[in-house]
Each structure stands twice: as C-alpha cells, then as structure tokens.
Coordinates of C-alpha atoms in Angstrom, one line a residue:
Chain A
M28 CA -0.2 -0.1 -0.1
A29 CA 1.6 3.5 -1.2
K30 CA 1.6 6.1 1.8
K31 CA 0.1 9.3 1.0
I32 CA 2.3 12.6 1.5
T33 CA 2.0 15.7 0.9
L34 CA 4.5 18.6 0.6
P35 CA 6.3 20.6 2.1
L36 CA 7.7 17.9 4.1
T37 CA 8.2 18.2 7.8
D38 CA 11.3 16.8 9.6
E39 CA 9.0 14.7 11.4
A40 CA 7.8 13.4 8.1
I41 CA 11.1 12.8 6.5
K42 CA 11.6 10.6 9.6
D43 CA 8.6 8.6 9.0
L44 CA 9.8 7.8 5.8
K45 CA 11.9 4.3 5.1
A46 CA 13.8 3.1 2.5
G47 CA 11.4 0.8 0.4
D48 CA 8.5 2.8 1.5
S49 CA 6.0 3.2 -1.6
V50 CA 4.5 7.0 -1.5
L51 CA 2.4 8.9 -3.2
I52 CA 3.0 12.6 -3.3
T53 CA 0.8 15.8 -3.2
G54 CA 1.8 19.4 -3.3
S55 CA 4.0 21.7 -4.9
M56 CA 8.1 21.0 -6.2
L57 CA 11.2 22.1 -8.0
T58 CA 12.8 20.6 -10.9
G59 CA 16.0 21.2 -12.2
R60 CA 18.8 19.0 -13.8
D61 CA 22.2 18.9 -14.9
A62 CA 22.4 22.6 -16.3
A63 CA 20.1 24.4 -13.5
H64 CA 22.2 22.5 -11.1
K65 CA 25.4 23.9 -12.2
R66 CA 24.3 27.3 -12.1
L67 CA 22.9 27.3 -8.5
F68 CA 26.2 25.6 -7.9
E69 CA 28.3 28.5 -9.3
L70 CA 26.3 31.0 -7.4
I71 CA 26.6 29.4 -4.1
E72 CA 30.3 29.3 -4.7
K73 CA 30.3 33.1 -5.2
G74 CA 28.1 33.2 -2.2
E75 CA 25.4 34.7 -4.4
K76 CA 21.6 35.0 -4.3
L77 CA 19.8 31.9 -5.8
P78 CA 17.1 32.5 -8.2
V79 CA 14.5 30.3 -6.0
D80 CA 14.8 29.7 -2.0
L81 CA 15.7 26.0 -1.8
S82 CA 14.5 25.9 2.2
G83 CA 12.1 23.0 2.6
E84 CA 11.9 22.1 -0.9
V85 CA 11.5 19.0 -2.9
I86 CA 13.1 18.9 -6.5
Y87 CA 12.6 16.6 -9.0
Y88 CA 15.5 16.0 -11.4
V89 CA 13.7 15.9 -15.2
G90 CA 13.7 17.7 -18.0
P91 CA 10.1 17.4 -19.4
A92 CA 9.2 17.0 -23.2
P93 CA 6.9 19.3 -24.9
A94 CA 2.8 19.4 -23.7
K95 CA 0.6 18.8 -26.1
P96 CA -2.6 21.2 -26.3
G97 CA -4.7 20.3 -23.6
H98 CA -1.9 18.3 -21.4
A99 CA -0.8 20.4 -18.5
V100 CA 3.0 19.0 -19.2
G101 CA 4.5 16.7 -21.8
P102 CA 5.9 13.1 -20.3
A103 CA 8.2 13.9 -17.4
G104 CA 10.0 10.9 -15.9
P105 CA 13.1 11.1 -13.7
T106 CA 16.5 11.8 -15.1
S107 CA 19.5 10.0 -13.6
S108 CA 20.7 11.7 -10.5
Y109 CA 24.1 10.7 -10.4
R110 CA 24.8 13.5 -12.7
M111 CA 23.6 15.6 -9.8
D112 CA 25.9 14.1 -7.2
K113 CA 28.8 16.9 -7.5
Y114 CA 25.7 19.9 -6.4
T115 CA 23.9 18.0 -4.0
P116 CA 25.5 18.5 -1.1
A117 CA 25.6 22.4 -1.5
L118 CA 21.9 22.3 -2.3
L119 CA 21.2 20.2 1.1
D120 CA 23.2 22.6 3.2
R121 CA 21.0 25.7 1.8
G122 CA 17.7 23.8 3.1
L123 CA 16.5 21.3 0.0
K124 CA 14.9 18.6 1.6
A125 CA 14.1 15.9 -0.8
M126 CA 14.9 15.1 -4.3
I127 CA 13.2 12.8 -7.1
G128 CA 15.3 10.9 -9.3
K129 CA 16.4 7.5 -10.2
G130 CA 19.2 5.4 -10.0
A131 CA 22.6 5.6 -7.8
R132 CA 23.8 8.3 -5.6
S133 CA 27.2 8.8 -4.2
P134 CA 28.4 8.2 -0.5
E135 CA 29.1 12.0 -0.1
V136 CA 25.4 12.7 -1.1
I137 CA 24.1 10.3 1.4
E138 CA 26.4 11.6 4.1
S139 CA 24.8 15.3 3.7
M140 CA 21.3 13.6 3.7
I141 CA 22.3 12.3 7.1
K142 CA 23.3 15.3 8.3
N143 CA 21.0 17.6 6.9
G144 CA 18.0 15.3 7.4
C145 CA 16.7 14.6 3.7
V146 CA 15.2 11.7 1.9
Y147 CA 15.9 10.7 -1.9
F148 CA 12.7 9.0 -3.8
A149 CA 13.0 7.2 -6.8
A150 CA 10.3 7.8 -9.4
I151 CA 10.0 4.8 -12.5
G152 CA 12.8 5.4 -15.1
G153 CA 10.9 5.5 -18.7
A154 CA 7.4 5.9 -16.9
A155 CA 7.2 9.6 -18.5
A156 CA 3.6 9.1 -20.0
L157 CA 2.0 7.4 -16.5
I158 CA 4.0 9.8 -14.0
S159 CA 3.0 13.2 -16.2
Q160 CA -0.9 12.4 -15.5
S161 CA 0.0 13.2 -12.0
I162 CA 1.4 16.6 -12.7
K163 CA -1.6 19.2 -12.6
K164 CA 0.3 22.6 -13.0
V165 CA 3.7 23.8 -14.1
E166 CA 5.1 27.6 -13.8
T167 CA 8.6 28.6 -14.5
L168 CA 10.5 29.6 -12.0
A169 CA 13.7 30.4 -13.2
Y170 CA 16.4 29.5 -16.1
E171 CA 13.9 30.0 -18.8
D172 CA 16.6 30.2 -21.4
L173 CA 17.3 26.1 -20.7
G174 CA 14.0 25.4 -22.1
T175 CA 13.4 21.7 -20.6
E176 CA 16.1 22.1 -18.5
A177 CA 14.5 25.8 -16.7
I178 CA 13.7 25.3 -13.0
Y179 CA 9.9 24.8 -12.8
R180 CA 7.3 24.6 -10.4
F181 CA 5.2 21.3 -10.9
T182 CA 1.8 21.0 -9.0
V183 CA 1.5 17.0 -8.6
E184 CA -1.5 15.1 -7.0
D185 CA -0.3 11.0 -6.0
F186 CA 2.9 11.6 -8.0
P187 CA 4.1 8.3 -7.7
A188 CA 7.5 7.4 -6.2
I189 CA 9.5 5.0 -3.7
V190 CA 11.6 5.8 -1.0
A191 CA 15.1 4.8 -2.3
I192 CA 17.4 6.3 0.3
D193 CA 15.9 7.3 3.9
S194 CA 17.3 10.1 6.4
M195 CA 18.7 7.7 8.3
G196 CA 20.9 6.5 4.8
N197 CA 19.3 3.1 4.8
L198 CA 19.1 2.0 1.0
A199 CA 16.0 0.7 -0.4
A200 CA 18.6 -1.8 -2.8
P201 CA 22.4 -2.2 -2.6
S202 CA 23.1 -0.9 -5.5
L203 CA 21.7 2.6 -4.8
I204 CA 24.9 3.6 -3.2
K205 CA 27.8 4.6 -6.2
K206 CA 30.6 2.5 -5.8
Chain B
M25 CA 18.4 -2.0 -63.9
E26 CA 16.9 1.8 -64.6
I27 CA 17.5 4.5 -62.6
R28 CA 14.8 5.2 -59.9
S29 CA 13.8 8.9 -58.8
I30 CA 12.8 9.5 -55.0
N31 CA 11.2 12.7 -54.1
A32 CA 13.2 14.3 -51.3
Q33 CA 9.6 15.0 -49.8
T34 CA 8.8 11.3 -49.4
I35 CA 12.3 10.6 -47.4
T36 CA 11.5 13.3 -45.1
Q37 CA 7.5 11.8 -44.4
T38 CA 9.3 8.7 -44.2
V39 CA 11.6 9.6 -41.4
K40 CA 9.1 11.8 -39.4
K41 CA 6.6 9.5 -39.4
L42 CA 9.3 6.5 -37.8
Y43 CA 10.3 9.3 -35.3
M44 CA 7.1 9.7 -34.3
D45 CA 6.1 6.0 -34.2
M46 CA 8.4 4.6 -32.5
N47 CA 8.4 7.3 -29.6
Y48 CA 4.5 6.7 -28.9
F49 CA 4.3 3.0 -29.8
I50 CA 6.7 0.4 -28.3
G51 CA 7.6 -2.5 -30.4
D52 CA 5.9 -5.6 -29.6
D53 CA 9.4 -7.2 -29.0
I54 CA 9.9 -5.0 -26.2
L55 CA 6.4 -5.3 -24.9
S56 CA 5.9 -9.1 -24.8
A57 CA 9.2 -8.7 -23.1
L58 CA 8.2 -7.0 -20.4
K59 CA 4.9 -8.9 -20.1
N60 CA 7.0 -12.0 -19.5
A61 CA 9.2 -10.3 -17.0
Q62 CA 6.6 -9.2 -15.2
Q63 CA 5.0 -12.9 -15.1
N64 CA 8.5 -14.2 -13.9
E65 CA 9.8 -11.1 -11.4
S66 CA 10.1 -12.8 -7.8
S67 CA 10.3 -9.0 -6.5
S68 CA 7.2 -7.4 -5.6
T69 CA 8.6 -3.9 -6.0
G70 CA 10.1 -5.6 -9.6
K71 CA 6.5 -6.7 -10.2
A72 CA 4.8 -3.5 -9.6
V73 CA 7.3 -1.8 -11.4
L74 CA 6.8 -3.6 -14.6
S75 CA 3.4 -3.1 -14.5
T76 CA 3.9 0.4 -13.9
L77 CA 6.2 0.3 -17.2
I78 CA 3.1 -1.7 -19.1
E79 CA 1.0 0.6 -18.1
N80 CA 3.0 3.5 -19.0
N81 CA 3.2 1.9 -22.8
R82 CA -0.3 1.9 -22.9
I83 CA -1.1 5.4 -22.1
A84 CA 1.6 6.7 -24.5
A85 CA 0.2 4.7 -27.1
R86 CA -3.4 6.1 -26.0
D87 CA -2.6 9.6 -26.0
E88 CA 0.1 9.7 -28.7
V89 CA 3.1 11.1 -26.3
A90 CA 6.4 10.2 -25.9
I91 CA 6.9 7.0 -23.7
C92 CA 9.5 8.2 -22.2
Q93 CA 10.6 12.2 -22.2
D94 CA 14.2 11.5 -23.5
T95 CA 13.4 11.1 -26.9
G96 CA 16.9 10.6 -27.5
M97 CA 19.1 11.3 -30.2
A98 CA 18.1 10.4 -33.6
V99 CA 20.3 7.8 -35.0
M100 CA 19.9 6.0 -38.7
F101 CA 21.6 3.4 -40.2
I102 CA 20.6 3.7 -43.9
E103 CA 21.4 1.0 -47.0
Y104 CA 20.8 3.3 -50.3
G105 CA 20.2 1.7 -53.4
E106 CA 22.8 2.9 -56.1
K107 CA 20.3 3.3 -58.9
V108 CA 18.2 5.6 -56.8
V109 CA 18.3 9.5 -57.5
I110 CA 17.0 11.7 -55.3
E111 CA 14.7 14.8 -56.6
N112 CA 13.4 18.4 -55.0
G113 CA 16.1 18.1 -52.7
S114 CA 19.2 16.4 -50.9
F115 CA 19.3 13.0 -49.3
E116 CA 20.9 14.1 -46.1
D117 CA 18.9 17.3 -45.8
A118 CA 15.3 15.3 -46.5
V119 CA 16.3 13.2 -43.7
Q120 CA 17.5 15.6 -41.0
E121 CA 14.4 17.5 -42.0
G122 CA 12.5 13.9 -41.3
V123 CA 13.6 14.6 -37.9
R124 CA 13.0 18.3 -37.1
Q125 CA 9.5 17.6 -38.3
A126 CA 9.1 14.8 -36.0
Y127 CA 10.3 16.4 -32.9
I128 CA 8.7 19.9 -33.3
D129 CA 5.1 18.4 -34.6
G130 CA 5.6 15.5 -32.6
Y131 CA 6.0 17.1 -29.0
L132 CA 8.8 15.4 -28.5
R133 CA 12.0 16.6 -26.0
K134 CA 15.0 18.5 -28.1
S135 CA 17.9 17.1 -26.5
V136 CA 20.8 17.9 -28.9
V137 CA 23.2 20.8 -27.8
D138 CA 25.3 22.5 -30.6
D139 CA 28.5 22.1 -29.3
P140 CA 29.7 19.3 -26.4
V141 CA 32.4 21.3 -24.3
F142 CA 31.6 25.1 -24.3
E143 CA 28.4 27.2 -24.6
R144 CA 25.9 23.7 -25.3
I145 CA 23.1 25.6 -26.6
N146 CA 20.0 23.2 -27.5
T147 CA 19.8 23.0 -31.5
K148 CA 16.0 23.2 -30.7
D149 CA 14.6 21.1 -33.5
N150 CA 16.9 17.9 -32.0
T151 CA 19.2 17.6 -35.1
P152 CA 21.7 16.6 -36.2
A153 CA 20.5 13.4 -36.7
I154 CA 23.5 10.7 -36.5
I155 CA 23.2 9.1 -40.0
Y156 CA 25.4 5.8 -41.3
T157 CA 24.9 5.2 -45.0
T158 CA 25.9 2.5 -47.0
I159 CA 25.8 2.3 -50.7
V160 CA 24.1 -1.0 -51.8
P161 CA 22.8 -2.4 -55.2
G162 CA 19.4 -1.9 -55.8
S163 CA 16.7 1.2 -56.1
K164 CA 15.3 0.9 -52.9
I165 CA 16.4 3.1 -49.7
K166 CA 16.2 1.1 -46.2
I167 CA 15.9 3.0 -43.2
L168 CA 16.8 1.5 -39.9
A169 CA 16.1 4.0 -37.3
G170 CA 16.6 4.6 -33.6
C171 CA 16.1 7.1 -30.8
K172 CA 18.6 7.0 -28.4
G173 CA 18.1 8.0 -24.5
F174 CA 21.5 9.6 -22.9
G175 CA 20.8 7.7 -19.2
S176 CA 21.6 4.5 -21.1
E177 CA 24.0 5.9 -23.4
N178 CA 26.5 7.1 -20.9
M179 CA 26.7 3.5 -19.3
S180 CA 28.2 2.3 -23.0
A181 CA 32.0 1.6 -23.2
V182 CA 34.4 0.5 -25.9
K183 CA 37.5 -1.8 -24.9
M184 CA 40.4 -2.8 -27.2
L185 CA 41.1 -6.8 -26.6
T186 CA 43.7 -8.6 -27.7
P187 CA 43.0 -12.2 -28.8
S188 CA 44.4 -13.5 -25.8
A189 CA 41.6 -12.2 -23.8
G190 CA 39.4 -14.7 -25.7
I191 CA 35.6 -15.2 -24.9
E192 CA 36.7 -15.2 -21.0
G193 CA 37.6 -11.5 -21.7
V194 CA 34.7 -10.9 -23.8
R195 CA 32.3 -11.8 -20.9
K196 CA 34.0 -10.3 -18.7
F197 CA 34.0 -7.1 -20.0
I198 CA 30.3 -7.3 -21.0
L199 CA 29.4 -8.0 -17.7
D200 CA 31.5 -5.7 -15.7
T201 CA 29.9 -2.9 -18.3
V202 CA 26.2 -4.0 -17.2
R203 CA 27.5 -4.0 -13.5
T204 CA 28.9 -0.9 -13.1
A205 CA 25.8 0.6 -14.9
G206 CA 24.1 -0.8 -12.0
P207 CA 20.6 0.8 -11.4
N208 CA 21.3 4.0 -13.6
P209 CA 20.2 2.9 -17.2
C210 CA 16.6 2.0 -16.8
P211 CA 16.6 -1.7 -16.3
P212 CA 15.3 -3.7 -17.7
I213 CA 18.1 -3.0 -20.4
V214 CA 18.8 -4.0 -23.5
V215 CA 22.5 -4.6 -24.5
G216 CA 24.0 -4.0 -27.6
V217 CA 27.3 -5.5 -28.0
G218 CA 29.7 -5.3 -31.0
I219 CA 32.7 -7.3 -31.3
G220 CA 35.7 -6.7 -34.1
G221 CA 36.1 -4.6 -36.9
T222 CA 38.4 -1.5 -35.4
F223 CA 37.4 0.7 -32.7
E224 CA 34.6 2.8 -34.3
K225 CA 33.1 -0.4 -36.1
A226 CA 32.9 -2.4 -32.9
A227 CA 30.8 0.8 -31.6
M228 CA 28.7 1.1 -34.5
L229 CA 28.0 -2.6 -34.3
A230 CA 26.9 -2.5 -30.6
K231 CA 24.1 0.4 -31.6
K232 CA 23.0 -1.3 -34.4
A233 CA 22.7 -4.7 -32.3
T234 CA 20.2 -2.4 -29.9
L235 CA 18.0 -1.7 -33.1
R236 CA 17.9 -5.4 -33.6
P237 CA 14.0 -6.8 -32.2
I238 CA 15.0 -8.8 -29.1
D239 CA 13.2 -11.5 -30.2
T240 CA 15.5 -12.5 -32.3
K241 CA 19.4 -14.0 -31.9
N242 CA 22.5 -14.1 -33.8
P243 CA 22.2 -16.0 -36.8
D244 CA 25.5 -17.9 -36.0
S245 CA 25.0 -20.4 -32.8
R246 CA 27.9 -19.9 -30.8
Y247 CA 27.3 -16.0 -30.8
A248 CA 23.7 -17.1 -29.9
Q249 CA 24.6 -19.4 -27.3
L250 CA 26.8 -16.4 -25.8
E251 CA 24.0 -14.2 -25.9
D252 CA 21.6 -16.2 -23.6
E253 CA 24.7 -17.1 -21.4
L254 CA 25.3 -13.6 -20.9
L255 CA 21.2 -12.7 -20.7
A256 CA 21.4 -15.3 -17.9
G257 CA 24.7 -13.9 -16.1
I258 CA 22.8 -10.4 -16.0
N259 CA 19.8 -11.3 -15.1
K260 CA 21.5 -13.0 -11.4
M261 CA 23.2 -9.7 -10.9
G262 CA 19.6 -8.7 -9.1
F263 CA 19.5 -4.5 -10.1
G264 CA 16.3 -5.9 -11.4
P265 CA 13.3 -3.1 -12.5
A266 CA 14.3 0.1 -12.3
G267 CA 17.2 -1.0 -10.3
L268 CA 15.4 -1.3 -7.1
G269 CA 16.2 -5.1 -7.0
G270 CA 14.6 -8.1 -8.4
D271 CA 15.0 -11.0 -11.5
N272 CA 15.0 -8.7 -14.4
T273 CA 17.5 -6.5 -15.1
A274 CA 17.7 -7.2 -18.8
L275 CA 15.6 -8.0 -21.4
G276 CA 18.0 -8.9 -24.1
V277 CA 21.6 -9.4 -25.1
N278 CA 22.1 -8.6 -28.7
I279 CA 25.2 -9.3 -30.2
E280 CA 26.6 -8.6 -33.7
Y281 CA 30.1 -9.5 -35.0
F282 CA 32.7 -8.4 -37.6
P283 CA 35.8 -9.7 -38.9
T284 CA 39.1 -7.7 -37.2
H285 CA 42.9 -7.4 -37.2
I286 CA 44.7 -10.1 -36.3
A287 CA 46.1 -8.2 -33.2
G288 CA 42.7 -7.2 -32.2
M289 CA 39.2 -8.2 -30.5
P290 CA 37.6 -5.1 -30.2
V291 CA 34.5 -5.1 -27.8
A292 CA 31.5 -2.1 -27.4
V293 CA 28.7 -2.2 -25.4
N294 CA 25.8 0.0 -25.7
I295 CA 23.4 0.0 -22.9
C296 CA 20.0 0.7 -24.2
C297 CA 16.6 1.5 -21.7
H298 CA 13.5 -0.6 -21.6
A299 CA 12.4 2.1 -24.0
A300 CA 14.3 0.3 -26.5
R301 CA 12.8 2.3 -29.8
H302 CA 13.1 1.2 -33.2
K303 CA 11.6 0.9 -36.5
E304 CA 12.4 0.0 -40.4
A305 CA 11.4 1.6 -43.4
E306 CA 11.6 1.1 -47.1
I307 CA 10.8 3.1 -49.7

C-alpha cells in the first residue's frame, strides 16, 4: 500500500519515511537537472543569491517533453541522479529537503542527506507518460533560457515514487550507493 | 536496372513518421518481453515496476505521447540503393528535415546541444541526427532508425581487447560494463554488443545490435549461445526493474560481430533502457 504524503515535508514526516516505502506525493515541487544545478552551484560558490529559495523544498530531476495542447505537461519521468551528485551537498546545506530522481547516489550525497535530514525518492525511469498524469500544473521559476532544463514548479497529485534512500541513509536496494 | 527517382519529400515524410511512431508506440518485441518479465519476476517491487512500465506504454500509445521524456538523439543506419536519385532536394537534408519535423510536430523533447564542451546551446529541433549510410545494389532506400536516450548511452563502453583475452575476456568486459551501470540506465535494459572490426566499427555494431528486435538471435549459433549466457549472467546481478532489486535486469542481449585484425578483438557494449525504440522503413 502506498503511503500518501503532502508537501512541504516536515522533519517528522521525513523521519517516518523508510527506505523501500511506496509513496504518493501531493503538493508543489521544484524541478531542475544538469544545467540548472550547475548554475545554482556556481552562485552558491560565489556566495550570491539564488533565483529560487531551496529551504524546505523538494527537487525533481526532470527535463519534460513539450506538452500537447490540452495537457498540463508533456511526458516527465526522472533523469539519472548521479549527475547531480557533485552539486547536491551544497543544495542540501541550503535547505533542500528531498530529491526525486532515478538510480544511485554517491557516498558524499548520502552523508549530506543524513547530516541535513533529507530523503531521496526514486521515480520509475521511463514511466514518463504515466507520471505526467499526476502533474497538474507547471510554472516556470528560473532559467527559462534552458528550455526543458529550466527550473519549473510542478503542482502534483498522487505522484508515484519509492523511498530509495531514507534520512538515516538506509537503501531500498544495495545498488543505490555508487561505488 | 533503371535509375529510380525518389522525391526528397517522401524521405522526409518517412523519417518523420518513423520517429513519431517509435516514440509513441513501443515495439511488440519489447512489450512481450516486459509482459514475460512481469510474469516471472519474484520481487514484489520489481513486479509492480514492470506493471507500471506496461501501463506507461499503454498510456503513451493511447494519448500518442512519448513513452519517455528522453526522446533521445536520432540514429539511423541507412542502406541507399545505388540506382536511386533524389529529386527536389538532397538526401542528407531530407533525412534531417524528417527528424526536425517529428520532434517539433510530435511534441518530442529536443535534447541536442550544438557543441559538447563550451556553451552547449540547444539546437531546438533535435538535429543533427547521426546517420550511417552504406551504398548497396538496387533501387531502394532502407532505413533502420532508433532514438537513443542518454541515461543508458552514458553507461556504454568500448574496450580494445587483444586475442589472448579470449571469450572469457569478452564475457568479463560485457558483464563488468553492465555491473558498473547498475541501477542507472533504466533497467530492465537491452544490451547491444559489437565485437570485431576496428575501434569505431565495434561501437557502430553495438548500436546496431540495440536496434535489432530482442526476440531474434544472432544467426551464428556460437554467438547466439553467448547472447543467452550473458543474459542469464546479467539477470543474476539482482539490480532488477528500475534498479530497485529483482530478477529482471535485462530483457535481451544482442550481439553483432565483424572480421577484425590479427592483433585485435575490440568489444563495444551499448546499453539501452527498456524503452528500446527502433523502427524500420523501406522506400
């Protein structure tokens, strides 16, 4: 049975999430992938203000396909998370609470997740048409020039995911830590 | 044989339809492999993931939307009959135009950047496509088309093995590549293997192998047996559907081979996700 959770996530709600739990997420989340992460990271390194406030937020690693007329969003499944690993600890230190992606994370990311009390969800890679049905609204927040790689705000209802790595660093499957 | 004229527009329309169709409608080979996997998967999470993927394919076909948001980089192997002349345009432009129209009119994601290292500006129409053309006898054009997502492309590898490595070396390199990829390339994967030729030929064979239906075997029984052994070996790794554990890490292993140099035994492994999109057309 999937556990229903709503965003933003409280610290208590995060503690209740255990590796392997199936969840249905409702609320609003940020999106961002390679190019947006690089820009955010560079701003953090320079000590400059970010175009979005990360505190308490969830970020979904996705670059959606264009929406057909009458659809809120195009197919929008997760992209591989490990490419964000280099930038992730800096974002978690800035208050980011959860990430949604697919695949393994580095030991450094997992260490930072434990330190900051964060959770990593896996969405099912390639289930893009199905996942997009749970995305009800899309707004562009930053980096519009990046097109599909811009930072959007998604409003989702019953977005399906699995707790891949919980806030204690437990893994849903042994391969989820990058060796 | 007479010279045959083909209108550039016909080529564009054919390529456009190939790319829209392959992105909306998963092939029967993949769908039946997913259904078989769903039946025999022992992990409950794995079973649920496979059901989700089958349902995702149904929704994509019903709504005519992309199966996966990563609609990939377009790759084509084209056999161009030497008796064909193109009217009202040029061959290369006609093919690229078909890709451009498919990705724009078909609501497919534009995932190509103009230079790999510096500005990385999106070309906004998913061109250029990668086109490998061979000139063949006859008066037809045969197009074998695929679109390659990069979650799995990034997990691929080439190694210049030497003859003393033997079949054991080949087996080890392929299995090591899949093991290193782990949960990242959207398992259950399709593994394309190219053995022989030169450095780049092995990689091209591996790509071509990913475009071969997975319900087919290499016609050479020795290579067909190697395909079966590798598939069994990969499915013992336990990565499972979506990398969350289970018996189905790969749906198929396709090997293509080519003669090679006395000093060499190049091996390339091209990993493809479960959305192994490929389609053929003949003009």
